[in-house]
Coordinates of C-alpha atoms and ligand atoms in Angstrom, one line a residue:
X144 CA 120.2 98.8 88.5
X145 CA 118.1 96.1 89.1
X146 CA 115.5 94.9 86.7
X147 CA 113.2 92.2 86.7
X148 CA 110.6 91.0 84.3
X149 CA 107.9 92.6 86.3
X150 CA 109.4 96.3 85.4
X151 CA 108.3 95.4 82.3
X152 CA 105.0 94.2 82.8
X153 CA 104.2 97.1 85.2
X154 CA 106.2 99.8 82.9
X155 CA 108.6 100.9 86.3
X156 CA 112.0 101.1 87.0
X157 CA 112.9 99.2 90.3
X158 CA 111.1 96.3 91.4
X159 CA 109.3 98.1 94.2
X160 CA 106.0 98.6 95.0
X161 CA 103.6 100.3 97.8
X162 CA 100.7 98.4 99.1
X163 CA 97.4 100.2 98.8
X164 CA 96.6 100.8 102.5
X165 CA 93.1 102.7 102.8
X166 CA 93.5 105.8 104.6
X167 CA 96.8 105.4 105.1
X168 CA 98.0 106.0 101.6
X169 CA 97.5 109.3 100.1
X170 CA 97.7 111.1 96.7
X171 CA 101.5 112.4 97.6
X172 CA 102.6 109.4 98.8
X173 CA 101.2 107.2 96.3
X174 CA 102.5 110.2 93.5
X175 CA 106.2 110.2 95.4
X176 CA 106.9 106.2 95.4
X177 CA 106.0 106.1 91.5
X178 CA 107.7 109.1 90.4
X179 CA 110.9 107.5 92.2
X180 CA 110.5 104.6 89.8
X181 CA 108.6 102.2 92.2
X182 CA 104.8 101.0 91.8
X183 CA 102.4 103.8 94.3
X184 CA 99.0 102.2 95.1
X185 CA 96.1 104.5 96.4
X186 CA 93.5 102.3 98.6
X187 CA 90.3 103.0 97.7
X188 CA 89.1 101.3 100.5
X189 CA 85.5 102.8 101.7
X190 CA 85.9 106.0 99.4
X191 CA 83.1 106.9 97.1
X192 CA 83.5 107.4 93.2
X193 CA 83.6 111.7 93.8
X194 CA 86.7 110.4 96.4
X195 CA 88.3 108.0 94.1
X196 CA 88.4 110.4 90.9
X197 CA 89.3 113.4 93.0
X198 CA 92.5 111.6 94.6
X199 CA 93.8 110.1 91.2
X200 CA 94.0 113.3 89.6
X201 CA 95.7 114.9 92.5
X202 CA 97.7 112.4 91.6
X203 CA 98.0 112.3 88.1
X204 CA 98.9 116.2 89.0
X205 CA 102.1 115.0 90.8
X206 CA 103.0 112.4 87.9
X207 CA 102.5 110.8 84.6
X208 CA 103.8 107.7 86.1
X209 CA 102.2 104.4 86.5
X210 CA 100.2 103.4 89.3
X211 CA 97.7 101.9 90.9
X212 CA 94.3 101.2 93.0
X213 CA 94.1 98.8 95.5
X214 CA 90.6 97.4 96.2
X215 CA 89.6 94.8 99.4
X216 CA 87.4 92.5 97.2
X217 CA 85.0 91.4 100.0
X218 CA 83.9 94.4 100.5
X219 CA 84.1 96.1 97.3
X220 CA 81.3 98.8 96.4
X221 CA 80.4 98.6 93.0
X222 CA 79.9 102.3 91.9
X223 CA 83.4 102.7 93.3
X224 CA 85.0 100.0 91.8
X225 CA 82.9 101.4 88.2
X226 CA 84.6 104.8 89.0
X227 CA 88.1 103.3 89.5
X228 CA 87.7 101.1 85.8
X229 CA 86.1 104.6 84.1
X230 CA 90.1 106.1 85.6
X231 CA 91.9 103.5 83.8
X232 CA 94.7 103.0 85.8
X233 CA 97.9 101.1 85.4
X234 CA 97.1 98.0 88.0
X235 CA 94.3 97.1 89.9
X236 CA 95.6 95.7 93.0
X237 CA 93.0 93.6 94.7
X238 CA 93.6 91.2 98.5
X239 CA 90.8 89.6 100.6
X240 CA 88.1 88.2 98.7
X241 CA 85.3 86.0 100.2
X242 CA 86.0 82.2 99.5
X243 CA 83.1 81.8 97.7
X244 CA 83.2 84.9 95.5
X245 CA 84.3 84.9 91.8
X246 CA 87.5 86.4 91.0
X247 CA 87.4 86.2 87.4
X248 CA 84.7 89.4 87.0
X249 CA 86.9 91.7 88.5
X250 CA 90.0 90.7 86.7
X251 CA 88.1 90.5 83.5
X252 CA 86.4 93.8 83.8
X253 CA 90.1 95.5 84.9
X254 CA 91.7 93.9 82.2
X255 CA 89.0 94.9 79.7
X256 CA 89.9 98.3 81.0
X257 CA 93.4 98.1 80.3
X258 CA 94.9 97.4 83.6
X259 CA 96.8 95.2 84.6
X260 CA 95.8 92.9 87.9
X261 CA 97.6 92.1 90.8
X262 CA 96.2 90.1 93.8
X263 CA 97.6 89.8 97.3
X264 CA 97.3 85.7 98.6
X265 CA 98.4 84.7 102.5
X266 CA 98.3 81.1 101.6
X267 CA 98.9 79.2 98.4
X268 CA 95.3 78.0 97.6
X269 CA 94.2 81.6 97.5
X270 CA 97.4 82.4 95.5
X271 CA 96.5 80.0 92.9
X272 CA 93.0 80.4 92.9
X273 CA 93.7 84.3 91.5
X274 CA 96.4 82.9 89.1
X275 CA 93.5 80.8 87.6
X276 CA 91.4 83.7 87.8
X277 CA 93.8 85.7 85.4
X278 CA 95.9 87.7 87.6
X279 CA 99.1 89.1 85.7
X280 CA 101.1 89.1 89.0
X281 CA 100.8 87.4 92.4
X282 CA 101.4 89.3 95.9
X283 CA 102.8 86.9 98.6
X284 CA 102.3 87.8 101.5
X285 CA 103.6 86.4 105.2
X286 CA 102.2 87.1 108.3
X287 CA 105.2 89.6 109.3
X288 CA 103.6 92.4 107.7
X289 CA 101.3 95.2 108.7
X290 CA 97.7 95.3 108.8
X291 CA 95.3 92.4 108.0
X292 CA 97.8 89.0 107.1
X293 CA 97.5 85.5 107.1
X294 CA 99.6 83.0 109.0
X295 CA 101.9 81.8 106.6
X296 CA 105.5 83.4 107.1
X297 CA 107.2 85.1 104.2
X298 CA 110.4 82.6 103.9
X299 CA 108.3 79.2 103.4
X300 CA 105.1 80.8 101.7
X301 CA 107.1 83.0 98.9
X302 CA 109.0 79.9 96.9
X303 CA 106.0 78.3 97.3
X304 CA 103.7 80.4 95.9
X305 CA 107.0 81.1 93.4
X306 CA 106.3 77.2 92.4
X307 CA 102.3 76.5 92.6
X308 CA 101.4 80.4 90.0
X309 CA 104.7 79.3 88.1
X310 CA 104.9 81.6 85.3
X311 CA 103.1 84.2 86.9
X312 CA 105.2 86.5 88.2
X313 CA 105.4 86.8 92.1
X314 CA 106.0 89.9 94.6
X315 CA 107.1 89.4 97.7
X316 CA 104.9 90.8 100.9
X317 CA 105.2 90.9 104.2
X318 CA 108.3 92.0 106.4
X319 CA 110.3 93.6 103.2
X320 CA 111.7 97.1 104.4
X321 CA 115.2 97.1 103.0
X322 CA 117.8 96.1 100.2
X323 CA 118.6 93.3 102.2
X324 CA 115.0 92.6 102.1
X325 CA 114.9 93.0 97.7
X326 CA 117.3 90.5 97.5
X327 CA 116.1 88.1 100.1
X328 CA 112.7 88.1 98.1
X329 CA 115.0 87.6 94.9
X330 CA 116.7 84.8 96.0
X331 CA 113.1 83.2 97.1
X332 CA 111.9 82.7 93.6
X333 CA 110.1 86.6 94.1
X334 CA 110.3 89.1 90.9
X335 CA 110.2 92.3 93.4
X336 CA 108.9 93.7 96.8
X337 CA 105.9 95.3 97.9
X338 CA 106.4 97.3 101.5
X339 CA 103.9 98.7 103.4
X340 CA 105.0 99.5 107.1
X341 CA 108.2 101.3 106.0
X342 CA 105.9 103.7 103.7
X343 CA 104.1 104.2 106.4
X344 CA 106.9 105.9 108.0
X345 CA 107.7 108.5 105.4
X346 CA 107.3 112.2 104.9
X347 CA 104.6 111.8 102.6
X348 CA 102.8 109.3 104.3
X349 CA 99.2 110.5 106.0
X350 CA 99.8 109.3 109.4
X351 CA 100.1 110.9 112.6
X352 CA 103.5 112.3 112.7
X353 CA 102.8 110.2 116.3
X354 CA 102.5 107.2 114.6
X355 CA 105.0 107.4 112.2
X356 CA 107.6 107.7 115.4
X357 CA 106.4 105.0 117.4
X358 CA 107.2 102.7 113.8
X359 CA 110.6 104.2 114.5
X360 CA 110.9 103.4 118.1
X361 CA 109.5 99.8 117.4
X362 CA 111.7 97.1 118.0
X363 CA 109.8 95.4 116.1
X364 CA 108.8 92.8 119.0
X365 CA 105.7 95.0 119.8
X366 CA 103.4 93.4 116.8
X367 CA 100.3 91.1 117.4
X368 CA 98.1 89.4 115.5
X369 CA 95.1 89.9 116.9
X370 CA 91.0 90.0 115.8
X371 CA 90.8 92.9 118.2
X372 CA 90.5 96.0 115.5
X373 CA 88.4 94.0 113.3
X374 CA 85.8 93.4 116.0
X375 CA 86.1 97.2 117.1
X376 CA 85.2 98.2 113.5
X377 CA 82.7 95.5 113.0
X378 CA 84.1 93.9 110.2
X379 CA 84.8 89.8 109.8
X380 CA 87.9 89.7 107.4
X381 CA 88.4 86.7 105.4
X382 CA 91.7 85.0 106.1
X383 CA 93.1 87.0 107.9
X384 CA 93.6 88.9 111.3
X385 CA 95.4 92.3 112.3
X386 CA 99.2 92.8 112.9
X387 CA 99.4 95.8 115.1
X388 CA 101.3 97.6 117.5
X389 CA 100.4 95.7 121.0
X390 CA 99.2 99.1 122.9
X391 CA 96.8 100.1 125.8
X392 CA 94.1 99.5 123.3
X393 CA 94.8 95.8 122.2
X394 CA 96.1 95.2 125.9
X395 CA 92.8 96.0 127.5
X396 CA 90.8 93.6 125.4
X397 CA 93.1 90.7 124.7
X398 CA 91.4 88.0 126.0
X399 CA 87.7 89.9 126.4
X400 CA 86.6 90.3 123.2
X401 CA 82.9 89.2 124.4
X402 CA 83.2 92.3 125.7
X403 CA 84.7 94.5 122.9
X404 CA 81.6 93.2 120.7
X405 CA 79.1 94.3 122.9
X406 CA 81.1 97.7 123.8
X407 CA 81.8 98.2 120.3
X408 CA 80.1 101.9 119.7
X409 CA 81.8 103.4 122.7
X410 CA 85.4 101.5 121.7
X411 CA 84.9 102.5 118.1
X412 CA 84.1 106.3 118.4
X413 CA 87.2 106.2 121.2
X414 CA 89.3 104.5 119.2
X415 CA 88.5 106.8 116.4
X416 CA 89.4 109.9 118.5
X417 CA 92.8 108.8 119.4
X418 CA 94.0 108.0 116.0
X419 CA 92.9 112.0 115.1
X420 CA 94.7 113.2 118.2
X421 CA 97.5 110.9 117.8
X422 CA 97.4 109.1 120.5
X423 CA 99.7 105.5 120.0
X424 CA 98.4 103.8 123.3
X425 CA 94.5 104.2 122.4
X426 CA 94.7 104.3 118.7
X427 CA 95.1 100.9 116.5
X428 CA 98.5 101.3 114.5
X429 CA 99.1 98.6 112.1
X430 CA 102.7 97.9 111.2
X431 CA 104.8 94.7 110.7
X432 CA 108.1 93.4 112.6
X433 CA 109.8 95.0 109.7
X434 CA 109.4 97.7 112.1
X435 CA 112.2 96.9 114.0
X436 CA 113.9 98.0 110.8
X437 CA 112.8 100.7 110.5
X438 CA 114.9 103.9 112.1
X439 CA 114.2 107.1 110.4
X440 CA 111.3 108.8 108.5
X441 CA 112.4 110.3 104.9
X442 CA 111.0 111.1 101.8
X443 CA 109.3 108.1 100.1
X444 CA 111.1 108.3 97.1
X445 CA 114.1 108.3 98.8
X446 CA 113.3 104.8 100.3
X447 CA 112.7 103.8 96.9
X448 CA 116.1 104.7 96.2
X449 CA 118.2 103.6 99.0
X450 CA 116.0 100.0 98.7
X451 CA 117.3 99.5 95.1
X452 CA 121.1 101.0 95.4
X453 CA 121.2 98.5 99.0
X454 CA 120.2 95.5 96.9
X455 CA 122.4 96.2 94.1
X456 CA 125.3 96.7 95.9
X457 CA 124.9 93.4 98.2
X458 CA 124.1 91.5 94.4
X459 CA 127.3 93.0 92.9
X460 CA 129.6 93.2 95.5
X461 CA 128.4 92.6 99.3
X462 CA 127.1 88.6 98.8
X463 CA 130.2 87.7 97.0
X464 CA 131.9 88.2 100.1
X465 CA 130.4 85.4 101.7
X466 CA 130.4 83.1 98.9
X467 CA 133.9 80.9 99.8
X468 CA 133.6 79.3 96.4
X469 CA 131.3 78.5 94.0
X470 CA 131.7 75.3 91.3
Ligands
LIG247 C1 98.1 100.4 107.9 C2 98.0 99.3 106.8 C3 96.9 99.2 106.1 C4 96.8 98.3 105.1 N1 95.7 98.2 104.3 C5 95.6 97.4 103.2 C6 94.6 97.5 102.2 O1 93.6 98.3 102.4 N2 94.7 96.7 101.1 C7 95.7 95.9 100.9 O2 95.7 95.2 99.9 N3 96.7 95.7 101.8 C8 96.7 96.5 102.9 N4 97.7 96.4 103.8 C9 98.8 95.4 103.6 C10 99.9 95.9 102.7 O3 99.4 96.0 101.4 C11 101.1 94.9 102.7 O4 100.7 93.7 102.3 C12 101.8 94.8 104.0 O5 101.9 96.0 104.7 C13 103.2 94.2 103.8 O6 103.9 94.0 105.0 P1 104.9 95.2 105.6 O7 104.0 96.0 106.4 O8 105.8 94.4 106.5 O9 105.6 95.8 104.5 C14 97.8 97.3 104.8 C15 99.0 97.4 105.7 C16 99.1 98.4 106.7 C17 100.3 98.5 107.5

């Protein structure tokens, strides 16, 4: 079994941990990945406090494990984020704050709460700007990954995030979908994982059963980084732009986005009928390259399982192999 210092901290068993990803995480998904000994995250993204308490005791019905709420600190509601302190979860797990905007309040308030904190940095700055802050562990994450990333890949940004929050504990971000993965994040200074494309494609997981198969046909060379759903949806994301699957949808404005802003109603309403019908060509489906990993849809504990047996066998037996000799 694998153990790191951060099982501690967080009270879990395997160093493993789903990203809060708004709608797409649900009570049962966020329930299954911490009863399998992982961290679940429920975002709490645009839900109101009646929403908020609702969900966590749906989930609190499934488990008395830890988890946590995951809250997109530039546009944070503050009756909400009130609601989600008055729940006193394990972590709050907070990403994408506003330059300008002071971190410290919301760590103080979570930790005065009992929680512990955990922030999500695409570049170093912002990584060591939330260490300052107070954060007990730092998310690193590389552009690879799903939904809205920087531009900083995983392999050079993880050690050095690893060095600049040194001794804050660091999880790697961003293109993670496997054991091989665990231990690659190991190896690059990292304390543990946190996945959220190959959650996405679980039996638990609220997407489309649509969507969750075109993660598994994914190559993973159909990804873009691209402002398109941001502009759809109205929204100017600090740091950060959209990895999504390259469809019909991001095809048709690639390259016109003058127009996309002043279409926006009509794209939005269209764009929000195809993700309810399940349409993949029309509907924005944000994953990572770690999709290309990604080849069957199981329970999300189950991942959580096969992610920490993978890792331990390639630590206590498979890496050896390679190793000619070591003085
Ligand atoms: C559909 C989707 C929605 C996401 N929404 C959020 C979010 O609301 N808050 C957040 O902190 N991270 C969010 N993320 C990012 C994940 O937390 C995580 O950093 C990312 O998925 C890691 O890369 P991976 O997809 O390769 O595992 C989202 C990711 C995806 C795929």
């Amino acid at each position: 079994m694998i153990r790191t210092p951060v099982c501690d901290l967080l009270d879990i068993e395997h160093p493993i941990a789903l990203g809060g990803m708004g709608s797409a995480t649900s009570p049962m998904l966020v329930a299954a990945v911490s009863r399998a000994g992982g961290l679940g995250a429920l975002g709490c993204h645009y839900l109101v406090p009646e929403q908020i308490r609702d969900r966590v005791a749906a989930i609190r019905a499934e488990t008395i494990k830890p988890f946590g709420l995951n809250f997109l600190l530039f546009d944070t509601r503050e009756d909400s984020f009130a609601a989600a302190l008055d729940l006193r979860p394990s972590v709050m797990q907070f990403a994408w704050a506003r330059p300008e905007q002071e971190l410290k309040v919301f760590f103080d308030r979570s930790h005065d709460a009992g929680c512990k904190v955990t922030y999500m940095a695409g570049a170093v700055e912002e990584a060591v700007r939330a260490a300052k802050a107070g954060a007990d562990i730092i998310i690193a994450q590389g552009t690879e990954g799903g939904g809205h990333v920087g531009w900083m890949a995983s392999m050079p940004l993880i050690p050095m995030v690893v060095d600049a929050v040194a001794p804050v504990p660091v999880l790697a971000a961003g293109g993670f979908a496997d054991g091989r993965g665990l231990v690659a994040a190991l190896a690059l200074g990292a304390q543990g994982v946190l996945l959220g494309t190959r959650f996405l494609a679980t039996v638990e997981s609220p997407l489309h059963p649509n969507f969750k198969q075109a993660i598994v046909d994914s190559d993973g060379h159909d990804t873009q980084l691209s402002e398109i759903p941001d502009i759809a949806a109205g929204l100017v994301w600090p740091g950060a732009m959209t990895r999504s699957r390259r469809n019909h949808f991001i095809e048709r404005w690639a390259g016109r986005e003058w127009a996309l802003r002043q279409a926006r109603a009509e794209a939005m309403s269209k764009l929000r009928a195809a993700r309810e019908s399940g349409d993949v060509d029309e509907g924005p489906l944000s994953m990572g390259q770690d999709s290309g990993l990604i080849h069957d849809v199981p329970p999300a504990g189950e991942i959580v399982a096969r992610i920490a047996k993978e890792a331990e066998e390639i630590l206590t037996r498979g890496l050896s192999r390679y190793v000619v000799k070591v003085h």
